[in-house]
Amino acid sequence: MIQRYRASAGIMLAPAVTLIGIFVLLPMLLTVWLSFQDWSTQTPFSSAGFIGLDNFREIFGVSSVGRDFKGALANTAIYTALSVILILPLSVAFGLMVYQRDVAGGTALRTVLFATYMVPMIAVALVWSKLYSPSEGPLNQMLGLIGVGPQPFLSSPRSALISIVFLNVWQQVGYFTVLAIAGLTQIQGSLYEAAKLDGASRFEQFRFITLPLMRRTLLFSAVIAIINAVQVFEPVALITQGGPVGSTNVLTYHIRRVGIERAQGGLGSAMAVMLMLSLIVVVCALFAFANRKNDE
Amino acid sequence: MSAGSSSRLSRRRPSGRKALLATLMLLVAVASAFPLVWMVLSSLKTPAESMQVPPVWIPLTPSFDAYEKVSGVVNVGRSMWNSLVIASITTAGILLTSMMAGYAFAKYHFPAKSLLFSVLIATMFLPPIVTLIPLYRLVGSIGLNASLAGIIVPNLANAFGIFLMRQFISGVPDELIDAARMDGASEFLILYKIVAPSVAPAIAALALFAFVYHWNSYLWPLTVLQGNADAYPIVISLSRLLSYNRGAVNTGLVMAGATLAVLPPLILFAVLQRFFVDSIVGSAIKG
């Protein structure tokens, strides 16, 4: 019997494992291997030549390659941090709004928020490029109504990256609101009843019950938000092309430009490896931070 | 579940608090819906209306001219068909591979099971850009570059689907499966006749999610197609509208294109939103 099911397990797993093995795990290992090679993307893998750490020296060096990469790394870090800092509190606030009983419309609000998550990023980029438009864009026209002068949004190096963060937050916050609601439904109502009997204010209930019991949800949300944020590509590729003056040149865009368009596969792979390492470090730090809080 | 949040509300000024909350909710909903509503309204404006100062928010003489013009710039029918092919075949593949693997992880014991599962799940957190460069070359070397197959084949299985299916299939009682085995049912028959119906909502959720994700995906098709416009999905065809994106004259045109791309996923969502929410919640807290 056992033997029979072992064979069945193999058959059931074969398609998924083969596909993920060939198209995800193998490329991931190739990325690491290629990061130590001198290799043009237009040539077969066999033409790669080992050059040790030269790619890494170059991307952290003082040449234009290094300058562009470090700029992209910094832009991605800023973009990611801002996205997470905006998305998490908003998703909890919206989640609390949706998940309350005495004012109707929670489900409708959730529907509206989450609908934005279904919109293809290309459409988001097209719409927001017009919303942000300096003269005829509705955002500046509305700012004009309250007496604020026109903002350059995407055309100034100081505001372009932040403008793309807002676009991203608008698109994604509904997804994280649903996650927050999932977390909220797991908190026992009796805890609030007990706290109320003890005279805890609404803020105290939030601070000492809701927040601590949401920790796992928030940790999960933070990890997903970080991973989503480093993938930002469409608004940059379509609206700003990394500009003005490199202010929106983020890693996904930069790696694709170097590795595919300029066919510098080795260099691009070294950049991808650095991205992967940064992610691992950040996510591990996040988990360590959450666990430290656990011990308190 | 007894409405934690409602019980923590102060009872002192209930009506004022309710009014404030209702206003806040309305504001959030309006802010969230505004870009999409504006997109649709703008697509119906005449060029004169989109240039008017102060702005015309609601087109007085709605016209579908912009939609006709989009067809002049982009092959809408062909692109929509390509998107449909990509999203449907990919989704079918993901359902099949995820159910099989999810069943194996939920109901079989085999060596190194948890190790294999961990490795697969880890790929869920790998941003696609990390594998893009070698994958592009790999797909090219097996002759799939610049084709629909090149977009589809690498995406026929993913860790999220396996994870979701395992979560839900674990809840199917072992007794049910054992009884079917006693009756001599093959493992595939059990998967099809017993497991699949029991986890139908999860299958629907995964199908919808995969369909929308692959309808919307941009980076991989852009990379693999390398200018083969015949195979462009709608989201890539639309980037051609960007050269028309300078100046107010073409706002209507661009918004009409965006509206076309948004409609299929948004209609799916409107009809079946409960399943989308289920799949997110399932991935976050179940198990």
XYZ file of C-alpha atoms in Angstrom:
583
model
C 0.000 0.000 0.000
C 2.614 2.509 1.095
C 4.644 1.861 -2.049
C 1.586 2.519 -4.190
C 0.924 5.881 -2.587
C 4.551 6.838 -2.806
C 4.294 6.363 -6.574
C 1.083 8.368 -6.608
C 2.774 11.174 -4.688
C 5.468 11.268 -7.346
C 2.931 11.499 -10.150
C 0.891 14.199 -8.404
C 3.972 16.285 -7.676
C 5.764 15.830 -10.973
C 4.107 18.577 -13.083
C 4.324 21.340 -10.475
C 7.797 20.401 -9.252
C 9.175 20.082 -12.776
C 7.751 23.404 -13.918
C 8.803 25.336 -10.824
C 12.174 23.588 -10.910
C 12.886 24.546 -14.523
C 11.325 27.991 -14.631
C 11.919 29.326 -11.114
C 14.556 27.408 -9.163
C 16.947 26.793 -12.062
C 16.849 30.461 -13.193
C 17.410 31.537 -9.605
C 20.546 29.388 -9.367
C 21.598 30.621 -12.817
C 21.245 34.208 -11.619
C 23.641 33.498 -8.765
C 26.061 31.668 -11.070
C 25.888 34.363 -13.756
C 26.630 37.074 -11.220
C 30.212 35.730 -11.144
C 30.496 35.549 -14.925
C 31.248 37.834 -17.797
C 28.216 37.068 -19.946
C 26.141 38.766 -22.596
C 22.435 37.943 -22.517
C 22.509 37.496 -26.283
C 24.911 34.543 -26.100
C 24.368 30.977 -24.769
C 25.110 30.267 -21.100
C 28.126 28.230 -22.240
C 29.875 31.386 -23.427
C 30.009 32.776 -19.884
C 33.477 33.273 -18.429
C 34.277 33.276 -14.706
C 35.438 36.669 -13.421
C 34.987 36.245 -9.672
C 33.663 39.282 -7.883
C 34.307 41.774 -10.698
C 30.602 42.349 -11.380
C 30.008 43.168 -7.727
C 33.060 45.450 -7.628
C 31.694 47.272 -10.627
C 28.145 47.769 -9.362
C 29.503 49.145 -6.089
C 32.307 51.060 -7.800
C 32.673 54.716 -8.761
C 31.965 54.275 -12.474
C 28.631 55.232 -14.017
C 27.517 51.594 -13.672
C 28.069 51.787 -9.924
C 26.512 55.220 -9.629
C 23.351 54.140 -11.447
C 23.033 50.910 -9.467
C 23.532 52.569 -6.086
C 21.009 55.207 -7.105
C 18.499 52.527 -8.075
C 19.122 50.654 -4.812
C 18.534 53.832 -2.805
C 15.422 54.719 -4.821
C 14.002 51.235 -4.260
C 14.746 51.423 -0.532
C 13.019 54.809 -0.229
C 10.109 53.688 -2.358
C 9.693 50.477 -0.340
C 9.952 52.175 3.044
C 7.441 54.877 2.098
C 5.025 52.300 0.654
C 5.088 50.174 3.803
C 4.841 53.184 6.116
C 1.742 54.395 4.283
C 0.080 51.070 3.499
C 0.157 49.409 6.928
C -1.553 52.126 9.032
C -4.026 52.897 6.248
C -4.961 49.227 5.853
C -5.573 48.894 9.603
C -7.631 52.101 9.674
C -9.674 51.043 6.646
C -9.987 47.529 8.058
C -11.435 48.932 11.305
C -13.862 51.029 9.244
C -15.048 48.062 7.226
C -15.125 45.718 10.203
C -17.557 47.537 12.458
C -21.239 46.947 12.753
C -23.072 50.070 13.653
C -22.610 52.070 10.474
C -23.755 50.404 7.279
C -21.617 50.335 4.159
C -18.599 48.340 5.314
C -18.896 45.778 2.560
C -19.442 48.485 -0.041
C -16.298 50.274 1.138
C -14.310 47.041 0.972
C -15.572 46.461 -2.561
C -14.541 49.915 -3.723
C -11.121 49.687 -2.057
C -10.385 46.244 -3.393
C -11.582 46.998 -6.923
C -8.471 49.126 -7.473
C -6.341 46.051 -6.883
C -7.919 44.400 -9.953
C -6.914 47.202 -12.303
C -3.936 46.369 -14.549
C -0.911 48.443 -13.599
C -0.675 49.733 -17.161
C -4.128 51.288 -16.829
C -3.217 52.673 -13.407
C -0.118 54.229 -14.943
C -2.048 55.726 -17.861
C -4.762 57.165 -15.620
C -2.390 58.589 -13.031
C -0.083 60.098 -15.617
C -3.112 62.172 -16.623
C -4.290 62.809 -13.051
C -0.820 64.181 -12.267
C -0.627 66.201 -15.460
C 0.698 69.713 -14.602
C -1.864 71.990 -16.212
C -4.966 70.049 -17.168
C -4.653 67.260 -14.569
C -7.549 67.041 -12.101
C -5.285 66.852 -9.050
C -3.769 70.265 -9.709
C -7.158 71.661 -10.586
C -8.526 70.467 -7.251
C -5.500 71.843 -5.426
C -6.218 75.121 -7.192
C -9.711 75.137 -5.706
C -8.262 75.167 -2.196
C -5.671 77.760 -3.126
C -2.602 75.571 -3.559
C -0.473 76.288 -6.626
C 0.194 73.645 -9.269
C 2.571 70.881 -8.196
C 5.104 69.364 -10.600
C 4.364 65.807 -9.318
C 6.105 63.568 -11.888
C 8.233 66.205 -13.577
C 10.350 67.205 -10.587
C 13.104 64.976 -9.185
C 11.971 65.923 -5.695
C 8.412 64.665 -6.049
C 8.446 62.044 -8.831
C 9.266 59.028 -6.645
C 6.776 60.073 -3.973
C 4.115 60.532 -6.652
C 4.693 56.956 -7.774
C 4.487 55.779 -4.163
C 1.015 57.355 -3.907
C -0.060 55.686 -7.118
C 1.120 52.349 -5.720
C -0.551 52.871 -2.350
C -3.806 53.740 -4.087
C -3.671 50.518 -6.061
C -2.624 48.158 -3.297
C -4.201 49.365 -0.081
C -7.427 47.427 -0.719
C -5.536 44.125 -0.748
C -3.931 44.918 2.596
C -7.263 46.087 3.990
C -8.653 42.611 3.296
C -5.648 41.111 5.119
C -6.263 43.465 8.052
C -9.930 42.453 8.186
C -8.853 38.803 8.219
C -6.662 39.605 11.222
C -9.416 41.529 12.987
C -11.934 38.690 12.642
C -9.553 36.483 14.615
C -9.692 38.660 17.717
C -12.210 37.442 20.291
C -14.969 39.946 21.005
C -14.986 38.892 24.656
C -11.588 40.528 25.123
C -13.097 43.907 24.338
C -16.041 43.243 26.654
C -13.659 42.465 29.486
C -11.517 45.517 28.758
C -14.585 47.725 28.726
C -15.654 46.424 32.137
C -12.204 47.370 33.385
C -12.815 50.875 32.101
C -10.387 50.832 29.168
C -10.890 53.664 26.698
C -11.294 52.968 22.997
C -7.729 54.011 22.402
C -6.488 51.725 25.196
C -8.466 48.837 23.746
C -6.859 49.455 20.380
C -3.387 49.848 21.881
C -3.482 46.851 24.228
C -5.783 44.381 22.446
C -6.130 45.095 18.742
C -2.544 46.024 17.931
C -0.788 43.197 19.834
C -3.184 40.592 18.456
C -2.703 41.959 14.945
C 1.049 41.480 15.123
C 1.148 38.354 12.955
C -1.105 39.952 10.360
C 0.985 43.118 10.332
C 4.203 41.136 9.975
C 2.756 39.168 7.052
C 1.450 42.377 5.481
C 4.800 44.095 5.874
C 6.632 41.214 4.181
C 4.168 41.149 1.267
C 4.219 44.948 0.949
C 8.026 44.945 0.786
C 8.111 42.201 -1.847
C 5.442 43.963 -3.904
C 7.230 47.294 -3.616
C 10.548 46.090 -5.036
C 8.629 44.852 -8.090
C 7.420 48.293 -9.138
C 7.990 48.512 -12.866
C 5.112 49.735 -15.031
C 4.713 53.331 -13.812
C 8.459 53.829 -14.113
C 8.762 52.151 -17.502
C 5.714 53.900 -18.902
C 5.604 57.357 -17.361
C 9.001 58.451 -16.098
C 11.555 56.093 -17.703
C 13.545 56.366 -14.510
C 13.695 60.154 -14.642
C 13.722 63.017 -14.018
C 17.492 62.808 -13.419
C 17.309 59.215 -12.248
C 14.969 59.998 -9.365
C 12.590 57.143 -10.197
C 15.151 54.672 -11.517
C 14.161 51.694 -9.345
C 15.863 48.289 -9.291
C 13.373 46.254 -11.311
C 13.491 48.813 -14.096
C 17.249 49.217 -13.899
C 18.018 45.478 -13.800
C 15.836 44.858 -16.839
C 17.474 47.710 -18.718
C 20.973 46.464 -17.967
C 20.313 42.731 -18.244
C 17.861 42.581 -21.159
C 18.041 45.805 -23.167
C 21.813 46.292 -22.869
C 22.284 42.491 -22.720
C 24.829 42.787 -19.886
C 23.629 39.555 -18.298
C 26.430 39.156 -15.776
C 26.129 42.687 -14.425
C 22.330 42.490 -14.317
C 22.525 39.169 -12.473
C 24.885 40.621 -9.876
C 22.349 43.402 -9.315
C 19.543 40.826 -9.008
C 21.608 38.903 -6.449
C 22.089 42.077 -4.416
C 18.342 42.696 -4.546
C 17.674 39.162 -3.336
C 20.228 39.473 -0.511
C 18.794 42.829 0.573
C 15.321 41.331 0.691
C 16.519 38.386 2.773
C 18.268 40.710 5.226
C 15.268 43.033 5.553
C 12.745 40.217 5.977
C 14.934 38.425 8.547
C 15.397 41.692 10.461
C 11.635 42.166 10.435
C 11.057 38.679 11.837
C 13.750 39.171 14.474
C 12.114 42.449 15.474
C 8.687 40.816 15.723
C 10.051 37.937 17.810
C 11.878 40.279 20.147
C 8.557 42.002 20.770
C 7.124 38.548 21.443
C 9.479 37.966 24.342
C 8.666 41.187 26.140
C -16.421 37.252 16.300
C -19.069 39.118 18.285
C -18.270 42.424 16.613
C -15.288 43.412 18.657
C -15.219 46.860 17.198
C -18.841 47.700 17.820
C -18.495 46.871 21.481
C -15.593 49.212 21.946
C -17.576 52.222 20.787
C -18.294 54.842 23.341
C -21.954 55.200 24.052
C -21.841 58.858 25.001
C -22.435 60.541 21.655
C -23.402 57.675 19.390
C -25.075 59.720 16.673
C -22.196 62.199 16.308
C -19.678 59.373 16.192
C -21.738 57.492 13.651
C -22.062 60.528 11.428
C -18.312 61.099 11.589
C -17.585 57.476 10.772
C -20.066 57.456 7.892
C -18.506 60.630 6.493
C -15.020 59.166 6.772
C -16.087 55.992 5.013
C -17.694 57.981 2.236
C -14.559 60.113 1.831
C -12.322 57.031 1.600
C -14.667 55.405 -0.918
C -14.818 58.538 -3.064
C -11.048 59.038 -2.978
C -10.527 55.403 -3.879
C -13.056 55.348 -6.713
C -12.156 58.772 -8.108
C -9.365 57.763 -10.543
C -11.491 55.026 -12.090
C -14.629 57.138 -12.330
C -12.590 59.958 -13.830
C -11.063 57.506 -16.302
C -14.468 56.360 -17.579
C -15.908 59.885 -17.665
C -12.881 61.214 -19.555
C -13.134 58.428 -22.110
C -16.616 59.697 -22.969
C -15.625 63.356 -23.389
C -15.097 65.077 -26.697
C -11.592 66.533 -27.203
C -13.030 70.006 -26.716
C -14.506 69.018 -23.391
C -11.284 67.501 -22.083
C -9.433 70.754 -22.774
C -11.989 73.070 -21.232
C -10.986 75.345 -18.346
C -12.449 75.172 -15.764
C -12.710 71.409 -16.270
C -15.868 69.637 -17.307
C -16.198 66.740 -14.861
C -19.208 65.088 -16.409
C -19.390 64.943 -20.210
C -22.523 66.757 -21.344
C -22.516 65.129 -24.738
C -21.082 61.658 -24.070
C -19.427 60.252 -27.176
C -17.800 56.936 -27.972
C -15.493 58.452 -30.589
C -12.451 57.861 -28.411
C -13.130 54.132 -28.362
C -13.256 54.053 -32.144
C -9.982 55.950 -32.330
C -8.281 53.441 -30.021
C -8.974 50.766 -32.599
C -7.096 52.913 -35.094
C -3.954 52.936 -32.937
C -4.102 49.488 -31.348
C -5.419 46.180 -32.660
C -7.912 45.873 -29.821
C -9.632 42.674 -30.937
C -6.418 40.762 -31.503
C -4.851 41.972 -28.255
C -7.920 41.123 -26.214
C -7.914 37.649 -27.765
C -4.228 37.193 -26.919
C -4.894 38.266 -23.332
C -7.780 35.836 -23.126
C -5.651 32.974 -24.452
C -2.771 33.759 -22.102
C -4.933 34.173 -19.009
C -7.183 31.153 -19.697
C -4.525 28.587 -20.540
C -2.265 29.742 -17.729
C -5.149 29.553 -15.272
C -6.149 26.051 -16.402
C -2.557 24.876 -16.001
C -2.198 26.439 -12.564
C -5.432 24.812 -11.383
C -4.344 21.374 -12.543
C -0.775 21.480 -11.214
C -1.817 23.147 -7.948
C -4.572 20.659 -7.201
C -2.341 17.684 -7.887
C 0.547 18.996 -5.817
C -1.739 20.381 -3.113
C -3.364 16.956 -2.794
C 0.019 15.263 -2.529
C 1.191 17.658 0.199
C -2.093 17.431 2.096
C -2.741 13.698 1.957
C 0.452 11.722 1.286
C 3.462 10.930 3.404
C 6.747 10.788 1.562
C 10.405 11.452 2.349
C 11.570 15.065 2.590
C 7.982 16.295 2.253
C 8.349 19.352 4.473
C 11.696 20.255 2.914
C 10.251 20.128 -0.599
C 7.229 22.125 0.511
C 9.422 24.794 2.121
C 11.556 25.130 -0.993
C 8.480 25.521 -3.208
C 6.834 28.013 -0.873
C 10.014 30.062 -0.682
C 9.654 30.731 -4.416
C 6.391 32.516 -3.640
C 8.450 35.329 -2.136
C 10.919 35.592 -5.005
C 10.375 38.773 -7.041
C 10.247 37.820 -10.744
C 12.996 40.303 -11.636
C 15.508 38.071 -9.821
C 15.032 35.271 -12.356
C 14.167 37.405 -15.391
C 17.542 37.491 -17.152
C 18.342 33.745 -17.208
C 14.672 32.885 -17.739
C 14.596 35.061 -20.834
C 17.606 33.211 -22.217
C 16.271 29.811 -21.121
C 12.910 30.321 -22.824
C 14.718 31.538 -25.916
C 16.945 28.474 -26.004
C 13.946 26.132 -26.034
C 12.521 28.098 -28.952
C 9.631 29.795 -27.192
C 10.744 33.417 -27.533
C 8.395 35.937 -29.128
C 5.412 33.599 -28.855
C 2.338 33.183 -26.686
C 3.731 29.833 -25.542
C 6.774 31.663 -24.193
C 4.514 33.728 -21.959
C 2.368 30.810 -20.867
C 4.639 27.801 -20.294
C 6.856 29.197 -17.491
C 3.726 30.188 -15.544
C 1.797 26.916 -15.605
C 2.637 26.187 -11.975
C 3.180 28.435 -9.007
C 3.745 28.143 -5.284
C 0.792 30.277 -4.268
C -1.620 27.850 -5.947
C -0.003 24.818 -4.324
C -0.069 26.524 -0.942
C -3.713 27.542 -1.241
C -4.798 24.087 -2.430
C -2.894 22.315 0.328
C -4.517 24.573 2.940
C -8.000 23.716 1.780
C -7.472 20.041 0.825
C -6.087 19.372 4.330
C -9.622 20.026 5.528
C -11.115 17.214 3.439
C -11.692 14.239 5.820
C -9.245 11.341 5.357
C -12.142 8.904 5.917
C -13.787 10.098 2.719
C -10.623 9.444 0.720
C -9.921 6.092 2.389
C -13.473 4.917 1.722
C -13.078 5.742 -1.966
C -9.755 3.877 -2.044
C -11.469 0.839 -0.484
C -13.933 0.981 -3.350
C -11.014 0.802 -5.753
C -11.088 4.391 -7.023
C -7.857 5.598 -8.587
C -6.108 8.603 -7.063
C -7.058 10.822 -10.009
C -10.697 9.798 -9.720
C -10.603 10.644 -6.000
C -9.081 14.024 -6.786
C -11.706 14.723 -9.411
C -14.793 13.251 -7.745
C -14.208 13.801 -4.037
C -11.497 16.355 -3.382
C -12.340 18.903 -6.083
C -16.033 19.265 -5.189
C -15.130 19.644 -1.501
C -12.796 22.553 -2.187
C -14.781 24.138 -5.021
C -14.784 27.644 -3.471
C -10.987 27.567 -3.158
C -10.691 26.416 -6.769
C -12.911 29.288 -7.868
C -10.841 31.729 -5.832
C -7.562 30.481 -7.292
C -8.983 30.491 -10.831
C -10.121 34.089 -10.551
C -6.928 35.239 -8.965
C -4.727 33.531 -11.531
C -6.837 34.834 -14.399
C -6.729 38.444 -13.253
C -3.030 38.268 -12.354
C -2.074 36.940 -15.777
C -4.471 39.244 -17.610
C -2.722 42.160 -15.903
C 0.875 40.961 -16.049
C 3.240 43.163 -18.011
C 6.938 42.630 -17.277
C 7.291 39.040 -18.519
C 5.234 39.379 -21.748
C 7.079 42.590 -22.578
C 10.406 40.838 -22.122
C 9.645 37.599 -23.900
C 7.725 39.024 -26.879
C 10.501 41.373 -27.988
C 8.382 43.360 -30.415
C 6.221 40.579 -31.862
C 3.130 42.815 -31.958
C 0.881 39.990 -33.200
C 1.195 38.295 -29.827
C 0.798 41.425 -27.669
C -1.698 41.143 -24.839
C -3.904 44.188 -24.362
C -1.830 45.653 -21.526
C 1.224 45.818 -23.804
C -0.660 47.091 -26.831
C -1.860 49.938 -24.685
C 1.651 51.223 -24.149
C 1.444 52.400 -27.758
C -1.106 54.913 -26.572
C 1.624 56.550 -24.534
C 3.059 58.272 -27.560
C -0.414 59.787 -27.810
C -0.236 60.670 -24.164
C 1.229 64.145 -24.595
C -1.311 66.928 -24.493
C -4.893 67.116 -23.429
C -6.282 66.400 -26.898
C -5.675 62.708 -26.425
C -6.824 62.277 -22.854
C -10.065 60.721 -24.063
C -8.223 58.299 -26.317
C -5.845 57.151 -23.587
C -8.649 56.785 -21.064
C -10.754 54.797 -23.526
C -7.853 52.372 -23.950
C -7.339 52.098 -20.211
C -11.052 51.491 -19.712
C -10.985 48.643 -22.231
C -8.116 46.949 -20.395
C -9.758 47.408 -17.010
C -13.196 46.090 -17.903
C -12.619 42.303 -18.034
C -10.892 41.956 -14.652
C -13.226 44.485 -13.064
C -16.365 42.755 -14.328
C -15.034 39.410 -13.082
C -14.364 41.021 -9.737
C -17.772 42.689 -9.506
C -19.568 39.419 -10.134
C -17.370 37.156 -8.023
C -15.725 39.363 -5.417
C -16.448 37.031 -2.508
C -14.064 34.444 -3.987
C -11.242 36.943 -4.321
C -11.559 37.909 -0.698
C -11.712 34.227 0.259
C -8.460 33.446 -1.485
C -6.608 36.292 0.200
C -7.978 35.417 3.597
C -7.226 31.750 2.909
C -3.621 32.538 2.117
C -3.228 34.741 5.159
C -4.839 32.917 8.056
C -6.033 29.438 7.246
C -3.977 26.585 8.627
